mmCIF file of C-alpha atoms and ligand atoms in Angstrom:
data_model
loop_
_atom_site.group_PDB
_atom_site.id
_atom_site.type_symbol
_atom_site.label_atom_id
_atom_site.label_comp_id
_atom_site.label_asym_id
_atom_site.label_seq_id
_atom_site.Cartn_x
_atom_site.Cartn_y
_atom_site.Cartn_z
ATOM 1 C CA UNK A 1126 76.985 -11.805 -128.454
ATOM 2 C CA UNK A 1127 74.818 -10.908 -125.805
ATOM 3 C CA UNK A 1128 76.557 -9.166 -122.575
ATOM 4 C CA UNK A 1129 75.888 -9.825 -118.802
ATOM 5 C CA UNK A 1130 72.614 -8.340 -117.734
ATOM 6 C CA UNK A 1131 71.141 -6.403 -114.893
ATOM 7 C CA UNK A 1132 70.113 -9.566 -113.700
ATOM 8 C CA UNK A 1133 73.379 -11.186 -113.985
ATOM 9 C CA UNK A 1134 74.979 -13.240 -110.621
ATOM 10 C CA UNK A 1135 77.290 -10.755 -108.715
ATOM 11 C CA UNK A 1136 80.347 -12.271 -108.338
ATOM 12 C CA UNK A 1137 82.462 -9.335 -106.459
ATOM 13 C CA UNK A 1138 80.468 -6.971 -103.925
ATOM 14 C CA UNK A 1139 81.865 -4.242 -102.302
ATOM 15 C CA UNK A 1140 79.696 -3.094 -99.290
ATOM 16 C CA UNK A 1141 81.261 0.456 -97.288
ATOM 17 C CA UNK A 1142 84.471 -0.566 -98.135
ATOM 18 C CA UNK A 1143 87.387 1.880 -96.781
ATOM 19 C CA UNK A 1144 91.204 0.666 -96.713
ATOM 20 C CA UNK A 1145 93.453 3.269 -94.423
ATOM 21 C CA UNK A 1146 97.065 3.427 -94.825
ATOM 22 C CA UNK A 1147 98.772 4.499 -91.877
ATOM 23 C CA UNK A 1148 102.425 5.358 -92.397
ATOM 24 C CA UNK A 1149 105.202 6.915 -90.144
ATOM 25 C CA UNK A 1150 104.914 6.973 -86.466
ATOM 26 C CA UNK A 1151 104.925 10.016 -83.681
ATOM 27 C CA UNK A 1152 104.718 13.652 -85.281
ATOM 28 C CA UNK A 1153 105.216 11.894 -88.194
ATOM 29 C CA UNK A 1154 102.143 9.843 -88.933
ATOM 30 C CA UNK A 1155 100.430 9.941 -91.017
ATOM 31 C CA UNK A 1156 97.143 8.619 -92.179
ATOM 32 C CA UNK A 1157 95.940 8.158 -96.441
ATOM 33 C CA UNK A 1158 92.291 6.701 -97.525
ATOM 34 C CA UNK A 1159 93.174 5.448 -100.359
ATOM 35 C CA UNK A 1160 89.436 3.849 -100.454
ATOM 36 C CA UNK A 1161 86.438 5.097 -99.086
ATOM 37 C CA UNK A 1162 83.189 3.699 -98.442
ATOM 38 C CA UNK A 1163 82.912 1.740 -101.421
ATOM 39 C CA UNK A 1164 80.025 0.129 -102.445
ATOM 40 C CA UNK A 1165 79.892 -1.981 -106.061
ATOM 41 C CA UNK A 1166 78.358 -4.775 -107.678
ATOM 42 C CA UNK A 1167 80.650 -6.791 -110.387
ATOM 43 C CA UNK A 1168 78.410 -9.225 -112.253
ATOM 44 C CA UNK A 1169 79.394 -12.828 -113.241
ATOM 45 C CA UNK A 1170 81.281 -12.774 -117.465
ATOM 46 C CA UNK A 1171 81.636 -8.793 -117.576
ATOM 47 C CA UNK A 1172 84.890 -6.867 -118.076
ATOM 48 C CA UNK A 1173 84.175 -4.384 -115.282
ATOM 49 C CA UNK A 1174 86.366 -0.850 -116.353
ATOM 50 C CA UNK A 1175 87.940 1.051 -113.312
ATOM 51 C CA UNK A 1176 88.913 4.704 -114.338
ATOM 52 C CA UNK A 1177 90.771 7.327 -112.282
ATOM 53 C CA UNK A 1178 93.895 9.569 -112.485
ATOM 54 C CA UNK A 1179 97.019 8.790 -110.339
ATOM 55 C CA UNK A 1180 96.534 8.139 -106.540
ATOM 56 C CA UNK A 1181 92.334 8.037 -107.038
ATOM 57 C CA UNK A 1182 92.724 4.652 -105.182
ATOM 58 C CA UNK A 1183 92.447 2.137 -108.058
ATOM 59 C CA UNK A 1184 95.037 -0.627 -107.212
ATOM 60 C CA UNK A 1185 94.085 -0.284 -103.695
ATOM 61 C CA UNK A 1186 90.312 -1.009 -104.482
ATOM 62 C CA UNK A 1187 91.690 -3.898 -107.172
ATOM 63 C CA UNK A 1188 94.276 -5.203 -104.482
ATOM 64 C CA UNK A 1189 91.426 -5.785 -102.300
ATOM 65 C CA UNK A 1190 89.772 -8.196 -104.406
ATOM 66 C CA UNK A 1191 92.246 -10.658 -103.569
ATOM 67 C CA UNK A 1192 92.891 -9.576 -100.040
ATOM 68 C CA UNK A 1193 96.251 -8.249 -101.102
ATOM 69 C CA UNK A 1194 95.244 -5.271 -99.408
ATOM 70 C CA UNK A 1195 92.720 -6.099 -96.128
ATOM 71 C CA UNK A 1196 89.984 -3.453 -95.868
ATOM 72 C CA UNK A 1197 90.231 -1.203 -92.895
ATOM 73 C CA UNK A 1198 86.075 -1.335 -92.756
ATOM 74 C CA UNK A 1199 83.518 -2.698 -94.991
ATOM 75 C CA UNK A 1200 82.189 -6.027 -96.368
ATOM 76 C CA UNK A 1201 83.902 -7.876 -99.325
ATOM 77 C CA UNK A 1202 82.671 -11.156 -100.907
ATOM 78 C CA UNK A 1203 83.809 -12.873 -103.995
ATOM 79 C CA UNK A 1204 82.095 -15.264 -105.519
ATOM 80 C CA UNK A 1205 80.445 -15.981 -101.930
ATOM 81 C CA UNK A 1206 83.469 -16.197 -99.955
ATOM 82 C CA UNK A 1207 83.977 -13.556 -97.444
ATOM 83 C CA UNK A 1208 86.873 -11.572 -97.640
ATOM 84 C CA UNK A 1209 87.524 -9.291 -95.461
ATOM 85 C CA UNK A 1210 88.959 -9.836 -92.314
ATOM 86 C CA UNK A 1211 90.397 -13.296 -93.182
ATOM 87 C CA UNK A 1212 93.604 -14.890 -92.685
ATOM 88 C CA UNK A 1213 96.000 -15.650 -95.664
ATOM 89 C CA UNK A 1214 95.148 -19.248 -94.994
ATOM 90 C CA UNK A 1215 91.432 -18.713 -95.113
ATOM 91 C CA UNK A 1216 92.176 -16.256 -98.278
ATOM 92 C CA UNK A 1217 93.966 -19.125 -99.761
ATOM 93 C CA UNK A 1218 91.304 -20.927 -101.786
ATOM 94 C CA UNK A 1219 90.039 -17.374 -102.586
ATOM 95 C CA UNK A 1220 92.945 -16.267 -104.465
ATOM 96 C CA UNK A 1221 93.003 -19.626 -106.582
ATOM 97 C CA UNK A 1222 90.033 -18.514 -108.546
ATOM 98 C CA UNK A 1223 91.794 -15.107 -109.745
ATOM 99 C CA UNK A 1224 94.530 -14.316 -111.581
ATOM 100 C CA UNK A 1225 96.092 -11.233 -111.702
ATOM 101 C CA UNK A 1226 98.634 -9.327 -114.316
ATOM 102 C CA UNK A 1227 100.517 -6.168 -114.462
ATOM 103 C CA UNK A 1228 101.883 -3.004 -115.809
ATOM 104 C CA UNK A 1229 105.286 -4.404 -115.734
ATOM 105 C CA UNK A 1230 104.736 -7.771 -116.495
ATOM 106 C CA UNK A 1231 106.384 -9.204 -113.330
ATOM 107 C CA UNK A 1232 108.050 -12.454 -114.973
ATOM 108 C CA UNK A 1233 110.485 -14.665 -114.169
ATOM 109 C CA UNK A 1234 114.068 -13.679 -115.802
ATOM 110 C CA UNK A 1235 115.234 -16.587 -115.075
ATOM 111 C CA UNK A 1236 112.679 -18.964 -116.570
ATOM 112 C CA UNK A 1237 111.418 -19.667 -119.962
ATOM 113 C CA UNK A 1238 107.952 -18.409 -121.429
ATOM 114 C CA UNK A 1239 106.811 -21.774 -120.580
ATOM 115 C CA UNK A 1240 108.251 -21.936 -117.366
ATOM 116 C CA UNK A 1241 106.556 -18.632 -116.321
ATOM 117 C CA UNK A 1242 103.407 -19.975 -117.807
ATOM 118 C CA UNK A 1243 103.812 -23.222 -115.598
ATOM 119 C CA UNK A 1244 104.956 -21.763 -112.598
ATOM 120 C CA UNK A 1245 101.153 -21.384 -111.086
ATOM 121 C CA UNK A 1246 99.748 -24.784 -112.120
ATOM 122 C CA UNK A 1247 103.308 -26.408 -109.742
ATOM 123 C CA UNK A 1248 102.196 -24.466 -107.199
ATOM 124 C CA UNK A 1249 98.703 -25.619 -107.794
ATOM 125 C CA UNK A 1250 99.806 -29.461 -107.418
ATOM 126 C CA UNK A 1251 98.829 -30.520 -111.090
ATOM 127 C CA UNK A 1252 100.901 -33.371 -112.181
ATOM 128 C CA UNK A 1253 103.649 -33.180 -115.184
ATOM 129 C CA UNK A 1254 101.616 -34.067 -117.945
ATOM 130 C CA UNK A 1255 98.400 -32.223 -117.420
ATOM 131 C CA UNK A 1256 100.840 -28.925 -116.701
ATOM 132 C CA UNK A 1257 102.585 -29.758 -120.041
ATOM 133 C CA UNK A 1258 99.146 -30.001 -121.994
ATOM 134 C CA UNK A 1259 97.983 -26.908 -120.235
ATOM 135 C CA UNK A 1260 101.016 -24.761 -121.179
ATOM 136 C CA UNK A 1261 100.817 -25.981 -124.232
ATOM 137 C CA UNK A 1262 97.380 -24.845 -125.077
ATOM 138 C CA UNK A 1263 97.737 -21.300 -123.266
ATOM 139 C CA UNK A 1264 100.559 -20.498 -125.609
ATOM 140 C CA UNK A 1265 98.513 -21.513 -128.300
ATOM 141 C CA UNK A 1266 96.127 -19.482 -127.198
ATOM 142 C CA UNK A 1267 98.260 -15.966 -126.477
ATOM 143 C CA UNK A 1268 100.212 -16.501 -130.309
ATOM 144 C CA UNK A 1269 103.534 -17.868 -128.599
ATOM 145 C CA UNK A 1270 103.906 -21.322 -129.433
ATOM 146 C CA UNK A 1271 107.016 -20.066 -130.967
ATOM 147 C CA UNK A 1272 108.675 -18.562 -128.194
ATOM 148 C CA UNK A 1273 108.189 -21.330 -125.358
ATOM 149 C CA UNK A 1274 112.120 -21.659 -125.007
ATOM 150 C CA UNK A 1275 112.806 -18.062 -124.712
ATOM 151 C CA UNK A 1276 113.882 -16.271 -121.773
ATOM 152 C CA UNK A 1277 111.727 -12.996 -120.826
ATOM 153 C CA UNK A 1278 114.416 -10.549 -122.170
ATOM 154 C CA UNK A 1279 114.063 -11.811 -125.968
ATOM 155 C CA UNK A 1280 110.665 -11.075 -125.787
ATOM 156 C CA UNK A 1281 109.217 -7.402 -126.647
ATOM 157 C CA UNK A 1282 106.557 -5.706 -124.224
ATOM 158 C CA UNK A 1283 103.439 -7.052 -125.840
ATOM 159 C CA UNK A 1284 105.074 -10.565 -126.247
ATOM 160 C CA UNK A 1285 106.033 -10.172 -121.860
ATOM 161 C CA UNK A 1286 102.567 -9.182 -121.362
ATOM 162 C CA UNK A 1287 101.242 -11.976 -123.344
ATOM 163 C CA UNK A 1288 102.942 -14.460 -121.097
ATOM 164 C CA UNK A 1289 101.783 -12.555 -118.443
ATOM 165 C CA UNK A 1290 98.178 -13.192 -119.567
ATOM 166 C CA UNK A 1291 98.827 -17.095 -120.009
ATOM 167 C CA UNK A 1292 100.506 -17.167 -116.667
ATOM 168 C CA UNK A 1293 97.216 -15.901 -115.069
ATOM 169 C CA UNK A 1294 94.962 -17.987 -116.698
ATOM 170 C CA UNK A 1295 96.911 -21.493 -116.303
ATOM 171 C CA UNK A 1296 95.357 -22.416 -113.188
ATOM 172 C CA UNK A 1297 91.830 -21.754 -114.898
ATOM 173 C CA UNK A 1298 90.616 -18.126 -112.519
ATOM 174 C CA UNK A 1299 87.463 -17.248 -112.451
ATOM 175 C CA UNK A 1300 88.568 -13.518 -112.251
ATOM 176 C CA UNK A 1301 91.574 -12.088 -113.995
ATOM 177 C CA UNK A 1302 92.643 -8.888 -112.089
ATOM 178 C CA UNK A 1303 94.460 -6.336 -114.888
ATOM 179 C CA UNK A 1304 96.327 -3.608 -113.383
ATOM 180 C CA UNK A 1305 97.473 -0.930 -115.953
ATOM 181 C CA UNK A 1306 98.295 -3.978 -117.954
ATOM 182 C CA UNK A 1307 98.427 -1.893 -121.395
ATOM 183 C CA UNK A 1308 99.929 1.336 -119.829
ATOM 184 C CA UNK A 1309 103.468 0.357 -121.101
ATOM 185 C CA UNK A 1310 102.524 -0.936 -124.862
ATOM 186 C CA UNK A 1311 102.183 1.176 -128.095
ATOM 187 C CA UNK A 1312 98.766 1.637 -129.339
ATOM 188 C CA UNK A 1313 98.962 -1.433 -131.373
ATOM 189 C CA UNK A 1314 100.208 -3.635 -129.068
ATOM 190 C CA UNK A 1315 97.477 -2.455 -126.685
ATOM 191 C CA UNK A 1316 95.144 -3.435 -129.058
ATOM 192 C CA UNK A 1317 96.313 -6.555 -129.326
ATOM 193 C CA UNK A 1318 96.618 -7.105 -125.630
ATOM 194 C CA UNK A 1319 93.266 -5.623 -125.205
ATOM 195 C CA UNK A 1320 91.865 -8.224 -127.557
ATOM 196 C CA UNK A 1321 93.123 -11.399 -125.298
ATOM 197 C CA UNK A 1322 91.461 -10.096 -122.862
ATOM 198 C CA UNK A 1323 87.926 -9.928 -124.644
ATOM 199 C CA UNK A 1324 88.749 -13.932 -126.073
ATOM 200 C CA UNK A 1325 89.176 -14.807 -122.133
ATOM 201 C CA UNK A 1326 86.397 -13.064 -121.194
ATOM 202 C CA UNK A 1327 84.109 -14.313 -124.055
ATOM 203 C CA UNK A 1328 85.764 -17.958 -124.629
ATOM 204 C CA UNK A 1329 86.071 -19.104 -120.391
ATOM 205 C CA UNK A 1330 83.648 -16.675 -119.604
ATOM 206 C CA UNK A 1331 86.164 -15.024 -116.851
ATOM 207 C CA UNK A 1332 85.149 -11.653 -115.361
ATOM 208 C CA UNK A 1333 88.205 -9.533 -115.793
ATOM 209 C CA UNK A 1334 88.435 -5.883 -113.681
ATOM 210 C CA UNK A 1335 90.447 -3.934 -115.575
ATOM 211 C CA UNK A 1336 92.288 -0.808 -113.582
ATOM 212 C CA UNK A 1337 92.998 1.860 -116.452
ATOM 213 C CA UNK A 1338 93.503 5.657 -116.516
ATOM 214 C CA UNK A 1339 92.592 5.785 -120.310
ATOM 215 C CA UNK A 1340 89.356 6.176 -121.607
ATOM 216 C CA UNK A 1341 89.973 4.272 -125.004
ATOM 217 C CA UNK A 1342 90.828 1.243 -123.042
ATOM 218 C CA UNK A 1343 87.531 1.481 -121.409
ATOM 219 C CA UNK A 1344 85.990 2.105 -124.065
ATOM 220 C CA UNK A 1345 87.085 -0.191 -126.469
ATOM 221 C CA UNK A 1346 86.126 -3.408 -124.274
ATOM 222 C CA UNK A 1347 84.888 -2.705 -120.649
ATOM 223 C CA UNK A 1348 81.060 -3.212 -120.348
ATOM 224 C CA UNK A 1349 80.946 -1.237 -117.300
ATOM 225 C CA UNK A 1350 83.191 1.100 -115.668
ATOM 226 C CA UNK A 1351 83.576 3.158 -112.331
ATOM 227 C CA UNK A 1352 85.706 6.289 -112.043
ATOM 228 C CA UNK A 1353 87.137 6.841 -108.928
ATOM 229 C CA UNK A 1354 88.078 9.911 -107.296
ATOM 230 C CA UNK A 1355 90.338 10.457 -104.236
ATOM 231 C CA UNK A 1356 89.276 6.964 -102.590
ATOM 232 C CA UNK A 1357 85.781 7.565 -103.945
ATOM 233 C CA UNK A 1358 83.683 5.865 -106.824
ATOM 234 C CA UNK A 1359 82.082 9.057 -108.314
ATOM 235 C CA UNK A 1360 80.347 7.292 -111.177
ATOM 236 C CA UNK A 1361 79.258 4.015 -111.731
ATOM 237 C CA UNK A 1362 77.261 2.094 -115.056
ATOM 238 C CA UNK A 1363 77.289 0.908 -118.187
ATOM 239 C CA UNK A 1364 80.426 2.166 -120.173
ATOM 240 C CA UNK A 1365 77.711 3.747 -123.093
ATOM 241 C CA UNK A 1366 76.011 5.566 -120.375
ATOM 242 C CA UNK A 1367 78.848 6.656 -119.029
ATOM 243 C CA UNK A 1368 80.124 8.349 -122.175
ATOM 244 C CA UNK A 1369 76.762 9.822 -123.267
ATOM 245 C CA UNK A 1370 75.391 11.023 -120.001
ATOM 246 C CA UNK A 1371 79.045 11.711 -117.889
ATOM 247 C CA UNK A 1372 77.692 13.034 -114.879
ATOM 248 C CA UNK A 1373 80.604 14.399 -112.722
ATOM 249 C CA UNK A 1374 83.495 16.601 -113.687
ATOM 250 C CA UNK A 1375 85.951 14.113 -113.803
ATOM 251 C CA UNK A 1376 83.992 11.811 -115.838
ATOM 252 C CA UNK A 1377 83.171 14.213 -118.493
ATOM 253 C CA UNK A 1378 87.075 14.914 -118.621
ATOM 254 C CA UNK A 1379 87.992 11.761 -118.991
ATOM 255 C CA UNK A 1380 85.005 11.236 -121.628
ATOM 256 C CA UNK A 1381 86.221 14.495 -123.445
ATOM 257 C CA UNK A 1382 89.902 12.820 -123.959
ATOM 258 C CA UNK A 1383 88.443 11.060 -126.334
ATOM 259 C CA UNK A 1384 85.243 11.675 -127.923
ATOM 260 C CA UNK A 1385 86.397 15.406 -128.849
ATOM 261 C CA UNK A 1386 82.931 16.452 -130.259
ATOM 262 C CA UNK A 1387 82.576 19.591 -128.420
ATOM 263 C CA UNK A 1388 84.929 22.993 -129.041
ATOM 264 C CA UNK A 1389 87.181 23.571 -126.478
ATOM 265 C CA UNK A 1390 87.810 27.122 -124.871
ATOM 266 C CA UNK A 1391 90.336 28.076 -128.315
ATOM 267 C CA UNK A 1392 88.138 26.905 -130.710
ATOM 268 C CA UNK A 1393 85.106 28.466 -129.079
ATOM 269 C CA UNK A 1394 86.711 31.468 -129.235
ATOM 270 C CA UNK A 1395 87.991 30.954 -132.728
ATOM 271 C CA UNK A 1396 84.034 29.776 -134.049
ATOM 272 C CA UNK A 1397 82.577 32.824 -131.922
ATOM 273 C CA UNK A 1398 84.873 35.138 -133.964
ATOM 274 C CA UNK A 1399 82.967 33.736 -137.397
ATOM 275 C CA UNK A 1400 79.575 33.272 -135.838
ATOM 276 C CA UNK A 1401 76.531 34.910 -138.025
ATOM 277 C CA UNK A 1402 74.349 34.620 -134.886
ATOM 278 C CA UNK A 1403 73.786 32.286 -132.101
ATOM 279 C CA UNK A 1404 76.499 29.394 -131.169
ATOM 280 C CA UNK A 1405 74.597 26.294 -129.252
ATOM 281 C CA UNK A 1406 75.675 23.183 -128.565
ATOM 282 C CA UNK A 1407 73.028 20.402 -128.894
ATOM 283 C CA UNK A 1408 73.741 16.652 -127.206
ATOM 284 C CA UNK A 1409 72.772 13.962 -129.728
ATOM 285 C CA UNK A 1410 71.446 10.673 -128.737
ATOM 286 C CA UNK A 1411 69.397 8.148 -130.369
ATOM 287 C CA UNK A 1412 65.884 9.337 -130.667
ATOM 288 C CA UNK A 1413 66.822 13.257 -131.128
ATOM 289 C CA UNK A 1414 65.768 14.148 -133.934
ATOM 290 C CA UNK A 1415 67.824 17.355 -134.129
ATOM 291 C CA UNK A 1416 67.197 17.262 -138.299
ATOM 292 C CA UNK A 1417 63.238 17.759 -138.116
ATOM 293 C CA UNK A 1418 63.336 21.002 -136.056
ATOM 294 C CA UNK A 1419 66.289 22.368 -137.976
ATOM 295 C CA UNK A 1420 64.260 22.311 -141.281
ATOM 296 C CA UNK A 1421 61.299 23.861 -139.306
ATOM 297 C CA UNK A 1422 63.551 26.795 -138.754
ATOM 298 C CA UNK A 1423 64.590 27.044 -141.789
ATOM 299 C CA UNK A 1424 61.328 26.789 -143.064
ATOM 300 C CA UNK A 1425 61.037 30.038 -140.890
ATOM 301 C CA UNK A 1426 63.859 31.672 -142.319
ATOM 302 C CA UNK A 1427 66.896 30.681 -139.619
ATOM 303 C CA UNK A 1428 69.850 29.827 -141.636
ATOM 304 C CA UNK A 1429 71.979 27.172 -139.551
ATOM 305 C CA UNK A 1430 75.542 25.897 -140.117
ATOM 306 C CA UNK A 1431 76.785 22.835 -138.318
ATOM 307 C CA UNK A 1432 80.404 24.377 -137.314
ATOM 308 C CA UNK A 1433 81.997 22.070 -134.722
ATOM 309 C CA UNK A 1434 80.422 18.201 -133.893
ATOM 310 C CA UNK A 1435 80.749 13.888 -133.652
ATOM 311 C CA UNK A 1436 78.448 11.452 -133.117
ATOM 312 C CA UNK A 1437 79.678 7.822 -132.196
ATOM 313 C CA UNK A 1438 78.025 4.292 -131.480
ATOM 314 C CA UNK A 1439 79.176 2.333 -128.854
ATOM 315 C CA UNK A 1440 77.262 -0.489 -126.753
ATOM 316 C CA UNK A 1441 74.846 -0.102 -129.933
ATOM 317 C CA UNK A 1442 73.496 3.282 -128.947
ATOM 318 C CA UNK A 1443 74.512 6.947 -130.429
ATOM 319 C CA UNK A 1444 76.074 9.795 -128.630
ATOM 320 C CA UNK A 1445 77.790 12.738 -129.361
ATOM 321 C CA UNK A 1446 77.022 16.361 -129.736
ATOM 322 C CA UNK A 1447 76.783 19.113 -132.818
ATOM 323 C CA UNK A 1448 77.899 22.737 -132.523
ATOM 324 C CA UNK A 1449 75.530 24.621 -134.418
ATOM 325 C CA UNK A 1450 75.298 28.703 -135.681
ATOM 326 C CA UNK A 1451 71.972 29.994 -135.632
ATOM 327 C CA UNK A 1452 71.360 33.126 -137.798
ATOM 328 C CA UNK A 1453 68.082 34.728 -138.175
ATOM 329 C CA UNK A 1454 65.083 37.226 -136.834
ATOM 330 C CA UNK A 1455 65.799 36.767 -132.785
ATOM 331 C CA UNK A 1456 62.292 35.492 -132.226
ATOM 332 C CA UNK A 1457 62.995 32.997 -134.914
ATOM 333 C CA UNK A 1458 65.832 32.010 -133.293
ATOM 334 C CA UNK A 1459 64.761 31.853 -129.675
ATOM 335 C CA UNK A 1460 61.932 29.781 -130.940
ATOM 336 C CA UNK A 1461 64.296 27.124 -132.634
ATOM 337 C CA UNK A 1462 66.520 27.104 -129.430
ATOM 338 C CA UNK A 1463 63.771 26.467 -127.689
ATOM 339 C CA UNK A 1464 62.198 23.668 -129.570
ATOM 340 C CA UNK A 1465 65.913 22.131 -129.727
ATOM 341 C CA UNK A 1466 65.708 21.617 -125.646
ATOM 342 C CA UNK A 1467 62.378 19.977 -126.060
ATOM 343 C CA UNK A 1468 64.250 16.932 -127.597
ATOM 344 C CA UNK A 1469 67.706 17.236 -125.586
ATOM 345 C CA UNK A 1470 70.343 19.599 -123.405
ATOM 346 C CA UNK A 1471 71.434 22.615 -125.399
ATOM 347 C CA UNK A 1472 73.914 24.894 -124.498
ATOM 348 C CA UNK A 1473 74.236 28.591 -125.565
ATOM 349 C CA UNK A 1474 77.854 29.325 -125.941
ATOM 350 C CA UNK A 1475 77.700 32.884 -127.365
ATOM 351 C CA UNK A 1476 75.062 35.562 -127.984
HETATM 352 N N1 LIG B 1308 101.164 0.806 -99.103
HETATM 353 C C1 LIG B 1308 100.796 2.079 -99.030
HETATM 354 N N2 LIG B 1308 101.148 2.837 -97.980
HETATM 355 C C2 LIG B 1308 100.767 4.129 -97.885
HETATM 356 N N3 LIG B 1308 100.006 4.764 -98.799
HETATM 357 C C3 LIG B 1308 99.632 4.067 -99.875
HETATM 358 C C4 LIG B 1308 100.005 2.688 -100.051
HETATM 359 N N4 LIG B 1308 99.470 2.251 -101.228
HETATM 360 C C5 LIG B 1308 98.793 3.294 -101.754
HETATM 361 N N5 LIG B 1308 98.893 4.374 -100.952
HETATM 362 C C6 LIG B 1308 98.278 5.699 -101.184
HETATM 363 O O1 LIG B 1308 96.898 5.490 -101.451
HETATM 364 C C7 LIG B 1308 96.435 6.362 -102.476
HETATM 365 C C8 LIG B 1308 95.832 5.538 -103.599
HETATM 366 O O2 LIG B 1308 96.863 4.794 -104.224
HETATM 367 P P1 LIG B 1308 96.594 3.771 -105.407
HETATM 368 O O3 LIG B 1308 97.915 3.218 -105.831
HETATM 369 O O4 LIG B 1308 95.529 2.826 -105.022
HETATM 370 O O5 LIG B 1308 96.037 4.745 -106.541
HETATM 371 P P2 LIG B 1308 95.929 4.501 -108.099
HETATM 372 O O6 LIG B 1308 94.689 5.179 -108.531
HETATM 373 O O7 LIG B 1308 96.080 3.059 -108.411
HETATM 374 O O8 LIG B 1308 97.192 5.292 -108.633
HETATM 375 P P3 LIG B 1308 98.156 4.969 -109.882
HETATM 376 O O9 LIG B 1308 97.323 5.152 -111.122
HETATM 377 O O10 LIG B 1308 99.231 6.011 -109.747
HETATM 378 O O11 LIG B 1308 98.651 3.577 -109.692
HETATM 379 C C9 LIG B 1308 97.634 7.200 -102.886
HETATM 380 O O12 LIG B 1308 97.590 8.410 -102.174
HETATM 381 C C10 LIG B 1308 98.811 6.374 -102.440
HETATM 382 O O13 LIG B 1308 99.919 7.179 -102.153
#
């Protein structure tokens, strides 16, 4: 199924967004950006990925969205409603089209699954039977027909999240807001969460931003993503892009927690220690034909091993990189280096 384009409808636009938090008073204040001039685009039917580690400002910018957190400068508009600088009355038809869940679930105790679930649509005004019909096809939907009568506590984490997923789509959003939603699941379950997400996105066609600081979450559904750093969005595209071409630090250490295809410092060490000649690294994307000049040099009399290396597809295009040993005359072998960075970015790692 096709994706949102580059000429998809925005439907969340950032524009010099900062939010300061000011806390303490006297001596003691003190002053945190916890988002600085922020400026993004989140198109209509994407899952837009927001990376970062701990404190990079994540929530904040997420929080926003909604107006849970006002900006302290900047523009906001979702889905053509202003938001900045409104009043929670003005934000009220706002927040109507976006539901949000969380990292700890935040249910009722003290109401069933399908209470939680119908909680929204009272406060919504819909009348009895339409909220019965409605609960009743969102726990169709997240697998917990079963389970309508139970109380949060006899349900396990993935089971409390998946309420927590019907509960914010019952009054039919046209953003879900996730916020570490998978951080407290096992892998499987995170799967499994992960895929609810995709069936809202691609069956209501709801735009979900998706706060994360794991790379496999982004990439295993988010069609875009932006890593933030200290307040600031560093990096910004489409999720392949991101993990082929990372173009700050950060990025490529988030991208490197997961697509391992290049040695680290130990096992540089440990393939320099059996190198016959020349270690280089060599990026592989679609179109480099790293094959062709290899059997040219060989043809020439450099003998290569591939000693270290991964290539992976995601978003339909190939990235990865090969570790390679290059033995041989020196001229040879220069040559062959050479004709390698013709087609891409090589990296000598050891003489
Ligand atoms: N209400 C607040 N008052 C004061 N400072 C705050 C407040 N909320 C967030 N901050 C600060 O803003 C910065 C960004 O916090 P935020 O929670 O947005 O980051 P995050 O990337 O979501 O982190 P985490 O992954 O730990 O949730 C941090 O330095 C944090 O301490």
């Amino acid at each position: 199924m096709s994706r949102p384009g580059e000429d998809a409808e925005v439907i969340v636009r950032f524009e010099n967004a900062t939010k300061t938090f000011v806390t303490g008073k006297g001596k003691g204040r003190r002053e945190v950006t916890a988002v600085e001039d922020v400026s993004l685009n989140i198109r209509r039917g994407e899952i837009y990925g927001v990376i970062g580690y701990s404190g990079a400002g994540k929530s904040t910018l997420v929080r926003m969205i909604n107006g849970l957190e006002p900006a302290t400068s900047g523009k906001i508009q979702v889905d053509g409603h202003q938001v900045d600088g409104r009043t929670e009355d003005q934000l009220a038809p706002v927040r109507r089209d976006i539901g949000m869940i969380f990292q700890q679930f935040n249910l009722f105790t003290s109401r069933t699954v399908a209470g939680n679930v119908e909680y929204p649509l009272i406060r919504a005004g819909w009348d009895k039977a339409k909220r019965k019909a409605r609960v009743e096809e969102l726990l169709q939907f997240v697998g917990l027909t079963e389970r309508a009568g139970n109380y949060p506590e006899q349900l396990s984490g993935g089971q409390k999240q998946r309420v927590g997923i019907a509960r914010a789509l019952a009054a039919q959003p046209k953003i879900l807001l996730a916020d570490e939603s998978t951080s407290a699941l096992d892998p499987d379950t995170t799967q499994e969460v992960l895929g609810l997400l995709r069936r809202a996105n691609r069956e209501f066609g709801i735009t979900v931003v998706l706060i994360t600081h794991e790379m496999d979450v982004v990439r295993s559904i988010a069609d875009r993503v932006a890593v933030m750093d200290s307040g600031r969005v560093i990096e910004e595209g489409p999720t392949a892009r991101i993990f082929s071409a990372p173009q700050t630090e950060t990025a490529r250490r988030f991208v490197g927690t997961v697509s391992h295809d290049a040695p680290n410092a130990e096992e540089l060490a440990h393939l320099s220690q059996h190198s016959r000649g020349c270690l280089v690294v060599v990026d592989v994307r679609d179109g480099v034909d790293v094959g062709s000049v290899l059997s040219s040099a060989a043809a020439r009399g450099v003998n290569f091993r591939i000693v270290f290396g991964g290539v992976s597809v995601l978003q339909k295009q190939s990235f990865g990189s090969l570790t390679l040993d290059l033995a041989g005359e020196p001229q040879a072998v220069e040559e062959t280096i050479a004709a390698l960075g013709e087609l891409t970015t090589v990296k000598e790692v050891s003489a």
